[in-house]
């Protein structure tokens, strides 16, 4: 009889342990830990962890439940990302997932969220189609989309200007240029895009595409601009080494991570638009992030650090507002939800769950006081000034 009682007691303990485990809030971070976008992914991971810390006061608990983060590596491969998200939802019983970095991987992951009827918070992939024609109701996004990038970039180009573009030949680049053209047509009808150049994502020699662009632009009258949309190692320095200024051609880069922008120090006065730069937002959350990040990592937080932090704020605020990790309650709570982030307030639009957010018009500084003192703020571009169209078929 003693053996029987022990067996029953043991079974009870196993069942109790299962109940306790089920009470954990499981968040899967499915992102590009290895691959060409690894540097972005590392920042996103650091920001997400710091955001959870900030949101929970360091306790890593919500609703009296422990938060468990399950990390999955997409390797920047769509098929791997799809399989990893399915494993997170199916095998690991994740309540919600966050990621990835690569837009192509994100597009492969969207149907998995719908299949498992679980929320996927996209951060930091930006292709418009994620919250556009490939979107489903389980998808939310804190990352800016290509149109937000484009509208912000268009806001920095005034007057009669002739433009050529250079972008990567995949979803991120092509969506970005499409959005840029549409945004520019509305923001500045005097601007003309006369040439589009696409190059493989891993391109390191920009001689041929740059020469084609120079040939197209060099004899045009007035202001001439090469607008660049690029993720990963940036072509700006190599193109500048080819001296586009001899043809009167300016470069208009989108913002990038600090190690990349540090190589732009010699190009003072160049302007563009950026999602986040640590010195621009003035709020308590950003102050904490900058101070703590500098203390822990010896440098300011970067572009994707802020994005990961924003994702953590969205997840925690959504769970608190829902009072649950139930998917339907989360969706109801998060649609139209506003929440604070290091770059300011964001609001999930009800129609497509895209986070509406401010952007920043920057200029590369002439007088840089330190290694990371790179940009000056020309203007914060408020979200209401960026009419981002609703592109899904809901």
C-alpha positions as CSV (number, residue, x, y, z in Angstrom):
1,X,0.0,0.0,0.0
2,X,2.9,2.3,0.7
3,X,4.1,1.9,-2.8
4,X,0.6,2.7,-4.1
5,X,0.4,5.9,-2.0
6,X,3.9,6.9,-3.1
7,X,2.9,6.4,-6.7
8,X,-0.2,8.4,-6.3
9,X,1.7,11.1,-4.5
10,X,4.4,11.1,-7.2
11,X,1.7,11.5,-9.9
12,X,0.1,14.4,-8.0
13,X,3.5,16.1,-7.9
14,X,4.0,15.6,-11.6
15,X,0.5,17.0,-12.3
16,X,1.1,19.9,-10.0
17,X,4.4,20.7,-11.7
18,X,2.6,20.6,-15.0
19,X,0.0,23.2,-13.7
20,X,2.8,25.4,-12.4
21,X,4.7,25.2,-15.7
22,X,1.5,26.0,-17.6
23,X,1.2,29.2,-15.6
24,X,4.4,30.6,-17.0
25,X,4.0,33.2,-19.7
26,X,5.9,31.8,-22.6
27,X,7.2,34.3,-25.2
28,X,9.1,32.9,-28.2
29,X,11.7,35.2,-29.7
30,X,12.1,33.8,-33.2
31,X,14.8,35.9,-34.9
32,X,18.0,35.9,-37.0
33,X,20.5,34.9,-34.4
34,X,22.9,33.8,-37.1
35,X,23.2,34.9,-40.8
36,X,23.8,38.2,-42.6
37,X,21.5,40.2,-40.2
38,X,23.1,38.8,-37.0
39,X,24.2,42.3,-35.8
40,X,20.7,43.6,-36.0
41,X,19.3,40.5,-34.3
42,X,21.7,40.9,-31.4
43,X,20.6,44.4,-30.8
44,X,16.9,43.3,-31.0
45,X,17.5,40.6,-28.4
46,X,19.3,43.0,-26.0
47,X,16.5,45.6,-26.4
48,X,13.8,43.0,-25.9
49,X,15.4,41.7,-22.7
50,X,15.9,45.2,-21.4
51,X,12.3,46.1,-22.3
52,X,10.9,43.2,-20.3
53,X,13.1,44.2,-17.4
54,X,11.9,47.8,-17.5
55,X,8.2,46.8,-17.9
56,X,8.3,44.4,-15.0
57,X,10.5,46.4,-12.7
58,X,13.1,43.6,-13.0
59,X,10.8,40.9,-11.7
60,X,10.2,39.2,-15.1
61,X,6.6,38.5,-14.0
62,X,3.2,39.6,-15.2
63,X,-0.2,38.8,-13.7
64,X,1.6,36.9,-11.0
65,X,3.1,34.6,-13.6
66,X,6.8,34.1,-14.5
67,X,7.9,35.3,-18.0
68,X,9.9,32.7,-19.9
69,X,11.6,33.7,-23.2
70,X,12.2,30.9,-25.6
71,X,14.8,31.8,-28.3
72,X,14.7,30.4,-31.8
73,X,17.2,31.0,-34.6
74,X,15.8,31.5,-38.1
75,X,19.3,31.7,-39.6
76,X,17.7,34.4,-42.0
77,X,16.2,31.5,-43.9
78,X,12.4,31.6,-44.6
79,X,11.9,27.8,-44.4
80,X,13.8,27.7,-41.1
81,X,11.9,30.6,-39.7
82,X,8.6,29.0,-40.6
83,X,9.7,25.7,-38.9
84,X,11.0,27.4,-35.8
85,X,7.8,29.4,-35.3
86,X,5.7,26.2,-35.7
87,X,7.9,24.5,-33.1
88,X,7.6,27.5,-30.7
89,X,3.8,27.4,-30.9
90,X,3.3,23.7,-31.2
91,X,6.1,22.1,-29.1
92,X,7.0,24.8,-26.7
93,X,3.4,26.1,-26.2
94,X,4.4,29.7,-26.6
95,X,1.6,32.2,-25.8
96,X,3.0,34.8,-28.2
97,X,5.9,35.2,-30.5
98,X,8.2,38.1,-31.5
99,X,10.4,38.5,-34.5
100,X,12.1,38.1,-37.0
101,X,14.6,40.6,-38.6
102,X,14.5,39.5,-42.3
103,X,11.4,40.5,-44.2
104,X,11.4,37.4,-46.4
105,X,11.5,35.2,-43.2
106,X,8.7,37.2,-41.7
107,X,6.5,36.7,-44.8
108,X,7.1,32.9,-44.5
109,X,6.1,33.0,-40.8
110,X,2.8,34.9,-41.1
111,X,0.7,31.9,-42.2
112,X,2.1,29.9,-39.2
113,X,0.6,32.4,-36.7
114,X,-2.7,32.1,-38.5
115,X,-2.5,28.3,-38.5
116,X,-1.8,28.1,-34.8
117,X,-4.1,31.0,-34.0
118,X,-1.4,32.8,-32.0
119,X,-0.2,36.3,-32.0
120,X,3.1,37.1,-33.8
121,X,4.5,40.6,-33.1
122,X,6.8,41.4,-36.0
123,X,9.9,43.3,-35.0
124,X,12.0,44.5,-36.8
125,X,11.1,43.3,-40.3
126,X,9.7,46.2,-42.4
127,X,8.3,45.0,-45.7
128,X,4.9,46.6,-46.4
129,X,3.3,43.3,-47.4
130,X,3.7,42.0,-43.8
131,X,0.9,44.3,-42.7
132,X,-0.4,44.6,-46.3
133,X,-1.6,41.9,-48.7
134,X,0.1,39.1,-46.7
135,X,-1.3,40.2,-43.4
136,X,-3.7,38.2,-41.1
137,X,-5.4,39.2,-37.9
138,X,-2.8,37.5,-35.7
139,X,-0.1,39.8,-36.9
140,X,0.9,43.0,-35.0
141,X,4.0,45.0,-35.8
142,X,6.0,47.5,-33.7
143,X,8.6,47.8,-36.4
144,X,8.1,50.7,-38.8
145,X,7.0,49.6,-42.3
146,X,8.6,50.5,-45.6
147,X,6.0,53.2,-46.2
148,X,6.8,54.9,-42.9
149,X,10.5,54.8,-43.9
150,X,9.6,56.2,-47.3
151,X,7.3,58.9,-46.2
152,X,9.8,60.1,-43.6
153,X,12.5,60.0,-46.3
154,X,10.4,61.9,-48.8
155,X,9.8,64.6,-46.1
156,X,13.5,65.4,-46.2
157,X,13.6,66.0,-50.0
158,X,12.1,69.4,-50.9
159,X,11.7,71.3,-54.1
160,X,12.7,70.4,-57.7
161,X,14.9,67.3,-57.4
162,X,15.9,64.5,-59.7
163,X,16.3,61.1,-58.0
164,X,17.8,57.7,-58.7
165,X,17.4,54.9,-56.2
166,X,19.5,52.0,-55.0
167,X,18.1,49.1,-53.0
168,X,18.5,45.4,-52.3
169,X,16.8,43.0,-54.7
170,X,14.4,41.3,-52.2
171,X,11.2,42.2,-50.4
172,X,12.7,44.8,-48.1
173,X,14.3,46.7,-51.0
174,X,11.6,46.5,-53.6
175,X,8.8,47.2,-51.1
176,X,10.9,50.2,-49.8
177,X,11.3,51.7,-53.3
178,X,7.7,51.2,-54.2
179,X,6.6,52.9,-51.0
180,X,9.2,55.7,-51.5
181,X,7.9,56.5,-55.0
182,X,4.3,56.6,-53.8
183,X,5.2,58.8,-50.8
184,X,7.3,61.2,-52.8
185,X,4.5,61.7,-55.4
186,X,2.3,62.9,-52.5
187,X,4.9,64.8,-50.5
188,X,6.8,66.5,-53.3
189,X,5.2,66.5,-56.8
190,X,8.2,68.4,-58.2
191,X,10.5,65.5,-57.4
192,X,11.2,63.0,-60.2
193,X,12.5,59.4,-59.8
194,X,14.1,58.6,-63.2
195,X,16.1,55.4,-62.4
196,X,15.8,52.4,-60.1
197,X,18.8,50.2,-59.4
198,X,18.5,46.8,-57.5
199,X,21.5,44.7,-56.4
200,X,21.8,41.4,-54.6
201,X,21.5,41.7,-50.9
202,X,25.1,40.5,-50.3
203,X,26.7,42.9,-52.8
204,X,30.0,44.4,-51.8
205,X,31.2,45.9,-55.1
206,X,29.0,48.8,-56.1
207,X,31.0,50.0,-59.0
208,X,28.7,48.9,-61.8
209,X,25.4,50.0,-60.2
210,X,26.9,53.3,-59.1
211,X,28.3,54.0,-62.6
212,X,24.9,53.3,-64.2
213,X,23.3,55.7,-61.7
214,X,26.0,58.4,-62.3
215,X,25.4,58.1,-66.1
216,X,21.7,58.6,-65.7
217,X,21.9,61.6,-63.3
218,X,25.1,63.5,-64.3
219,X,23.6,65.7,-67.0
220,X,20.3,66.4,-65.4
221,X,19.8,70.1,-64.3
222,X,19.2,71.2,-60.8
223,X,19.5,69.1,-57.6
224,X,20.4,65.4,-58.1
225,X,20.0,62.8,-55.4
226,X,20.8,59.1,-55.0
227,X,18.4,57.7,-52.4
228,X,19.6,54.4,-50.8
229,X,17.5,51.8,-49.0
230,X,19.8,49.1,-47.7
231,X,20.0,46.7,-44.8
232,X,23.4,45.3,-43.6
233,X,26.8,46.5,-44.6
234,X,26.0,49.9,-46.3
235,X,27.1,51.0,-49.7
236,X,27.4,54.7,-48.9
237,X,31.1,54.9,-48.2
238,X,32.1,52.9,-51.2
239,X,29.9,55.0,-53.5
240,X,31.2,58.2,-51.9
241,X,34.7,57.0,-52.7
242,X,33.7,57.2,-56.4
243,X,33.1,60.9,-55.9
244,X,29.5,61.4,-57.0
245,X,30.0,65.1,-56.0
246,X,31.9,65.7,-59.3
247,X,28.6,65.3,-61.0
248,X,26.7,67.3,-58.4
249,X,25.1,64.1,-57.0
250,X,24.1,64.0,-53.4
251,X,23.5,60.9,-51.4
252,X,20.4,60.4,-49.2
253,X,20.8,57.4,-47.0
254,X,18.2,56.0,-44.6
255,X,19.3,55.8,-41.0
256,X,21.4,52.8,-39.9
257,X,23.1,51.2,-37.0
258,X,25.7,53.2,-35.1
259,X,28.8,51.2,-36.4
260,X,27.7,51.9,-39.9
261,X,26.9,55.6,-39.4
262,X,30.2,56.0,-37.6
263,X,31.8,55.5,-41.0
264,X,29.9,58.5,-42.4
265,X,31.7,61.0,-40.2
266,X,33.4,62.6,-43.3
267,X,30.0,63.4,-44.9
268,X,28.8,66.2,-42.6
269,X,25.6,67.9,-43.8
270,X,24.2,64.7,-45.5
271,X,20.5,64.4,-44.5
272,X,18.1,61.5,-44.2
273,X,15.3,60.0,-42.1
274,X,15.8,57.5,-39.2
275,X,13.6,55.4,-37.0
276,X,15.6,56.0,-33.9
277,X,18.9,57.7,-32.7
278,X,19.6,57.5,-29.0
279,X,20.0,61.3,-28.6
280,X,16.8,62.4,-30.2
281,X,13.8,61.2,-28.0
282,X,13.3,63.1,-24.8
283,X,11.4,60.8,-22.4
284,X,12.0,58.9,-19.1
285,X,12.0,55.5,-20.8
286,X,14.7,56.5,-23.3
287,X,16.8,58.1,-20.6
288,X,16.8,54.8,-18.7
289,X,17.6,52.8,-21.8
290,X,20.5,55.0,-22.7
291,X,21.9,55.1,-19.2
292,X,21.6,51.4,-18.6
293,X,22.9,50.4,-22.0
294,X,26.0,52.6,-21.7
295,X,26.6,51.1,-18.3
296,X,26.3,47.5,-19.4
297,X,27.7,47.6,-23.0
298,X,29.9,50.7,-23.0
299,X,28.0,52.5,-25.8
300,X,24.6,54.0,-26.5
301,X,21.6,51.8,-27.5
302,X,21.1,51.5,-31.2
303,X,18.4,51.4,-33.9
304,X,17.3,47.8,-33.3
305,X,17.8,47.9,-29.5
306,X,15.0,50.5,-29.4
307,X,12.9,48.3,-31.6
308,X,13.3,45.2,-29.4
309,X,12.5,47.4,-26.3
310,X,9.4,48.7,-28.1
311,X,8.3,45.1,-28.8
312,X,8.7,44.2,-25.1
313,X,6.6,47.2,-24.1
314,X,3.8,46.2,-26.6
315,X,3.8,42.6,-25.4
316,X,3.7,43.4,-21.7
317,X,1.1,46.2,-22.1
318,X,-1.1,43.9,-24.2
319,X,-1.0,41.1,-21.7
320,X,-1.7,43.5,-18.8
321,X,-4.6,45.1,-20.7
322,X,-6.0,41.7,-21.7
323,X,-5.5,40.3,-18.2
324,X,-4.6,37.1,-20.0
325,X,-2.5,35.4,-22.6
326,X,-5.6,34.1,-24.4
327,X,-5.1,35.0,-28.1
328,X,-8.6,36.5,-28.7
329,X,-8.3,38.6,-25.5
330,X,-4.9,39.8,-26.6
331,X,-6.1,40.8,-30.1
332,X,-9.0,42.7,-28.6
333,X,-6.7,44.4,-26.1
334,X,-4.0,45.3,-28.6
335,X,-6.2,46.6,-31.5
336,X,-6.0,50.4,-31.1
337,X,-3.7,50.1,-28.1
338,X,-1.3,53.0,-27.4
339,X,1.9,52.3,-25.4
340,X,5.1,54.1,-24.6
341,X,8.5,53.2,-26.1
342,X,11.9,54.7,-26.0
343,X,11.2,56.6,-29.2
344,X,7.8,57.9,-27.9
345,X,4.2,56.7,-28.1
346,X,3.1,54.1,-30.6
347,X,-0.4,53.1,-31.4
348,X,-1.5,49.9,-33.1
349,X,-3.8,50.8,-35.9
350,X,-7.0,48.7,-35.7
351,X,-7.2,48.0,-39.4
352,X,-3.8,46.3,-39.9
353,X,-2.1,46.3,-36.5
354,X,0.7,48.5,-37.7
355,X,2.3,50.6,-35.0
356,X,1.9,54.3,-36.0
357,X,4.9,56.2,-34.7
358,X,7.0,59.3,-35.1
359,X,10.2,59.4,-37.2
360,X,13.2,61.7,-37.2
361,X,14.8,63.9,-39.9
362,X,18.6,63.9,-39.2
363,X,21.7,65.7,-40.4
364,X,25.2,64.3,-40.1
365,X,27.0,66.6,-37.6
366,X,30.0,68.7,-38.6
367,X,31.3,69.0,-35.0
368,X,31.3,65.5,-33.5
369,X,32.3,65.5,-29.8
370,X,32.8,61.7,-29.4
371,X,32.7,58.3,-31.1
372,X,28.9,58.1,-31.1
373,X,28.1,61.8,-31.4
374,X,27.0,61.5,-35.0
375,X,23.7,63.1,-35.8
376,X,21.8,66.3,-35.1
377,X,18.0,66.5,-35.2
378,X,16.5,68.5,-37.9
379,X,12.9,67.7,-37.0
380,X,10.8,65.1,-35.4
381,X,8.2,64.0,-38.0
382,X,4.9,63.3,-36.1
383,X,2.9,60.2,-37.0
384,X,-0.1,62.2,-38.1
385,X,2.1,63.8,-40.8
386,X,2.7,60.4,-42.3
387,X,-0.4,59.2,-44.1
388,X,0.5,55.5,-44.3
389,X,-2.2,53.8,-46.5
390,X,-4.0,50.7,-45.3
391,X,-2.9,48.0,-47.7
392,X,-4.5,44.8,-46.5
393,X,-7.8,43.2,-47.7
394,X,-9.5,43.0,-44.4
